[in-house]
Short mmCIF file of C-alpha atoms in Angstrom, two decimals:
data_model
loop_
_atom_site.label_atom_id
_atom_site.label_comp_id
_atom_site.label_asym_id
_atom_site.label_seq_id
_atom_site.Cartn_x
_atom_site.Cartn_y
_atom_site.Cartn_z
CA MET G 1 104.19 -57.85 -68.50
CA GLN G 2 102.41 -56.20 -65.83
CA THR G 3 100.80 -59.25 -64.68
CA ALA G 4 104.32 -61.27 -64.31
CA LEU G 5 105.38 -58.21 -62.45
CA THR G 6 102.52 -58.29 -60.08
CA ARG G 7 103.16 -62.10 -59.34
CA THR G 8 106.82 -61.40 -58.99
CA LEU G 9 106.02 -58.88 -56.23
CA ALA G 10 103.45 -60.82 -54.61
CA LEU G 11 105.96 -63.95 -54.36
CA ALA G 12 108.64 -61.71 -52.86
CA PHE G 13 106.04 -60.31 -50.16
CA ALA G 14 105.19 -63.86 -49.25
CA LEU G 15 108.94 -64.89 -48.86
CA ALA G 16 109.45 -61.92 -46.80
CA ALA G 17 106.78 -62.43 -44.56
CA ALA G 18 107.38 -66.06 -43.70
CA PRO G 19 110.42 -65.53 -41.35
CA LEU G 20 108.32 -63.01 -39.50
CA ALA G 21 105.53 -64.98 -39.08
CA SER G 22 107.38 -68.11 -38.26
CA ALA G 23 109.45 -65.58 -35.44
CA GLN G 24 106.22 -64.84 -33.79
CA THR G 25 104.83 -68.50 -33.49
CA THR G 26 105.61 -69.64 -29.77
CA PRO G 27 107.17 -73.00 -29.28
CA ALA G 28 103.66 -74.19 -27.77
CA GLU G 29 101.95 -73.11 -31.30
CA SER G 30 104.55 -74.71 -33.10
CA GLY G 31 104.10 -78.26 -31.39
CA THR G 32 108.13 -78.00 -30.02
CA PRO G 33 108.23 -79.80 -26.46
CA ILE G 34 109.26 -77.66 -23.53
CA PHE G 35 111.34 -79.32 -21.11
CA VAL G 36 111.37 -77.24 -17.60
CA GLN G 37 114.06 -78.41 -15.19
CA PRO G 38 112.80 -78.88 -11.68
CA PRO G 39 114.73 -76.84 -9.17
CA GLN G 40 117.61 -79.01 -7.60
CA GLN G 41 117.19 -79.84 -4.12
CA GLN G 42 120.27 -79.30 -1.86
CA THR G 43 121.62 -82.64 -0.15
CA LEU G 44 124.15 -82.93 2.83
CA GLN G 45 126.70 -85.51 1.54
CA VAL G 46 128.91 -87.63 4.05
CA VAL G 47 132.33 -87.90 2.40
CA PRO G 48 134.00 -91.01 3.72
CA GLY G 49 137.04 -90.35 5.74
CA ALA G 50 136.05 -86.39 6.64
CA PRO G 51 136.00 -85.79 10.18
CA GLN G 52 132.54 -85.53 11.75
CA VAL G 53 131.06 -83.44 14.32
CA VAL G 54 129.18 -84.99 16.75
CA ILE G 55 127.03 -83.22 19.59
CA THR G 56 126.54 -85.16 22.65
CA PRO G 57 125.03 -83.74 26.08
CA THR G 58 127.65 -83.55 29.07
CA PRO G 59 127.12 -86.46 31.17
CA GLN G 60 126.72 -86.07 34.99
CA PRO G 61 129.18 -87.93 37.16
CA ALA G 62 128.35 -91.07 38.75
CA PRO G 63 127.18 -90.33 42.25
CA ASP G 64 129.44 -92.14 45.22
CA ARG G 65 127.88 -94.40 47.77
CA PHE G 66 127.88 -94.80 51.31
CA THR G 67 131.63 -95.67 52.33
CA VAL G 68 133.16 -96.68 55.54
CA TRP G 69 136.57 -95.60 55.94
CA GLY G 70 139.25 -97.36 58.10
CA GLY G 71 142.81 -97.07 58.68
CA VAL G 72 146.26 -96.17 60.52
CA GLY G 73 148.20 -92.92 60.37
CA THR G 74 150.22 -90.38 62.19
CA GLU G 75 149.62 -87.23 63.98
CA PHE G 76 151.84 -84.70 65.50
CA TYR G 77 154.33 -85.61 62.81
CA VAL G 78 155.31 -89.38 64.14
CA LEU G 79 152.86 -90.11 66.81
CA PRO G 80 150.83 -93.55 65.63
CA GLY G 81 147.12 -93.58 65.47
CA VAL G 82 144.30 -95.31 63.98
CA MET G 83 140.97 -93.97 62.36
CA ILE G 84 137.67 -95.14 61.19
CA GLY G 85 134.72 -93.32 59.55
CA ALA G 86 131.93 -93.12 57.29
CA SER G 87 131.00 -90.80 54.31
CA ALA G 88 127.64 -90.36 52.53
CA PRO G 89 127.20 -88.22 49.14
CA ILE G 90 125.53 -84.86 49.76
CA GLY G 91 125.30 -84.02 45.97
CA HIS G 92 127.47 -82.87 43.09
CA LEU G 93 128.84 -79.24 42.02
CA GLY G 94 129.23 -79.63 38.24
CA LYS G 95 131.45 -82.69 37.47
CA VAL G 96 132.33 -82.68 41.06
CA ASN G 97 130.69 -85.22 43.40
CA LEU G 98 130.35 -83.88 47.07
CA ALA G 99 130.64 -86.31 50.40
CA LEU G 100 130.35 -85.48 54.10
CA ARG G 101 132.70 -87.68 56.12
CA ALA G 102 132.25 -88.02 59.80
CA SER G 103 135.51 -89.90 61.43
CA ALA G 104 137.15 -90.35 64.53
CA GLU G 105 140.91 -91.02 65.46
CA ALA G 106 142.67 -92.45 68.65
CA LEU G 107 146.29 -91.32 68.96
CA LEU G 108 148.40 -93.37 71.11
CA ILE G 109 150.91 -91.61 73.03
CA PRO G 110 153.82 -93.87 74.12
CA LEU G 111 154.13 -91.85 77.58
CA PRO G 112 154.05 -93.56 81.00
CA ASP G 113 151.42 -90.80 82.18
CA ALA G 114 149.33 -90.84 79.40
CA ASN G 115 145.80 -91.63 80.21
CA GLY G 116 144.98 -93.64 77.39
CA PRO G 117 144.61 -92.72 73.49
CA LEU G 118 144.01 -88.94 72.76
CA PRO G 119 140.81 -88.82 70.60
CA PHE G 120 140.11 -86.76 67.67
CA VAL G 121 136.60 -86.24 66.03
CA ASN G 122 136.60 -84.88 62.48
CA VAL G 123 134.13 -83.67 59.78
CA ASP G 124 135.36 -83.28 56.08
CA LEU G 125 133.78 -82.14 53.01
CA LEU G 126 135.34 -84.19 50.33
CA LEU G 127 135.29 -83.23 46.68
CA SER G 128 136.01 -86.00 44.25
CA GLY G 129 135.12 -87.19 40.75
CA GLY G 130 132.75 -89.91 40.23
CA GLY G 131 133.01 -93.58 39.07
CA ARG G 132 135.69 -95.86 39.94
CA GLY G 133 139.64 -96.18 39.63
CA LEU G 134 142.02 -94.01 40.83
CA ARG G 135 140.93 -90.71 41.92
CA ALA G 136 141.89 -87.71 43.84
CA TYR G 137 139.64 -86.29 46.45
CA GLY G 138 140.17 -83.31 48.98
CA GLY G 139 138.55 -80.70 51.01
CA PRO G 140 138.02 -78.60 53.99
CA SER G 141 138.23 -80.26 57.40
CA VAL G 142 137.06 -79.20 60.98
CA GLY G 143 137.03 -81.17 64.51
CA THR G 144 138.02 -81.60 67.78
CA ILE G 145 140.16 -82.81 70.59
CA PRO G 146 137.48 -83.12 73.19
CA GLY G 147 138.33 -80.84 76.03
CA PHE G 148 141.36 -79.62 74.40
CA ALA G 149 141.57 -78.16 70.98
CA ILE G 150 139.35 -77.35 67.95
CA LEU G 151 140.83 -78.17 64.55
CA LEU G 152 140.66 -76.48 61.41
CA GLY G 153 142.24 -77.15 58.36
CA GLY G 154 142.04 -79.60 55.15
CA VAL G 155 142.68 -83.41 53.85
CA GLY G 156 143.48 -84.29 50.32
CA GLY G 157 144.50 -87.84 48.86
CA VAL G 158 143.95 -90.37 46.13
CA ARG G 159 141.59 -93.53 46.42
CA GLY G 160 141.11 -96.62 44.18
CA ASP G 161 139.35 -99.83 44.08
CA PHE G 162 140.37 -103.63 44.57
CA GLY G 163 138.97 -104.86 41.17
CA ALA G 164 135.25 -104.65 40.51
CA GLY G 165 134.08 -105.51 44.21
CA PRO G 166 133.36 -103.15 47.05
CA TRP G 167 136.54 -102.80 48.96
CA GLY G 168 138.86 -100.23 47.95
CA TYR G 169 141.93 -98.27 49.43
CA PHE G 170 142.98 -94.74 50.31
CA ALA G 171 146.23 -92.41 51.06
CA GLU G 172 145.85 -89.18 52.61
CA ALA G 173 147.73 -86.28 54.05
CA LYS G 174 146.05 -83.85 56.62
CA ALA G 175 147.12 -80.22 57.82
CA ARG G 176 145.16 -78.96 60.46
CA VAL G 177 146.01 -76.09 63.23
CA GLY G 178 144.45 -76.85 66.81
CA PHE G 179 143.36 -74.01 68.53
CA GLY G 180 143.33 -73.94 72.41
CA ALA G 181 139.83 -74.68 74.10
CA ALA G 182 139.33 -75.31 77.63
CA GLY G 183 142.64 -76.73 79.25
CA GLY G 184 144.31 -76.09 76.00
CA GLY G 185 146.05 -72.71 77.37
CA GLY G 186 144.85 -70.77 74.18
CA VAL G 187 147.90 -71.96 71.98
CA ALA G 188 147.68 -72.71 68.45
CA LEU G 189 149.49 -75.77 67.28
CA PHE G 190 150.39 -77.02 63.63
CA LEU G 191 149.16 -80.90 63.29
CA PRO G 192 150.20 -82.40 59.92
CA GLY G 193 149.86 -86.13 59.41
CA VAL G 194 148.79 -88.89 57.16
CA ASN G 195 146.37 -92.03 56.88
CA LEU G 196 146.67 -95.12 55.10
CA GLY G 197 143.79 -97.48 54.86
CA VAL G 198 141.00 -99.40 53.24
CA THR G 199 137.29 -98.62 52.13
CA TYR G 200 134.13 -100.50 51.61
CA ARG G 201 131.44 -99.24 49.30
CA PHE G 202 127.86 -100.21 49.96
#
């Protein structure tokens, strides 16, 4: 009887110790494979149809070229005249091209005692956009009527191209004040006018 009781207690201890021993056994010792999930990489996916942000550098304007100007116009409100000039690029300011234009005008005065046409000499600083097509331009102007007055003012207009060739056209308005020089009597005179003509770009 004592021997049977001893065997029963030994079997009970063995059954109670079995789960504890199983719990202390690591998966590696038990032969159970271990799967380690690699870290997920974050990728940028492009969704079709979604707006895309594209960063492009700001292009500089196409520089202007040496240009010859010629046309007809008015001065002193209604008096007719002719003009010829030439402009050359001198640089750019941001997206604006800078050009310097020198021109000469001859004002026709329909009076019997007029000694030929009245000459004008002008220098204009023209600010405009680059490229071709219809574009605006304008800037300050300084000039002289030799022996009569100094001219200060400005000019502004539009210019375009006849197709893809070098020929173009322009239409401009000018507003200047003539300050009397030698022989001018010291009188300031407002001198508005317009010019229409053609251009040739080299």
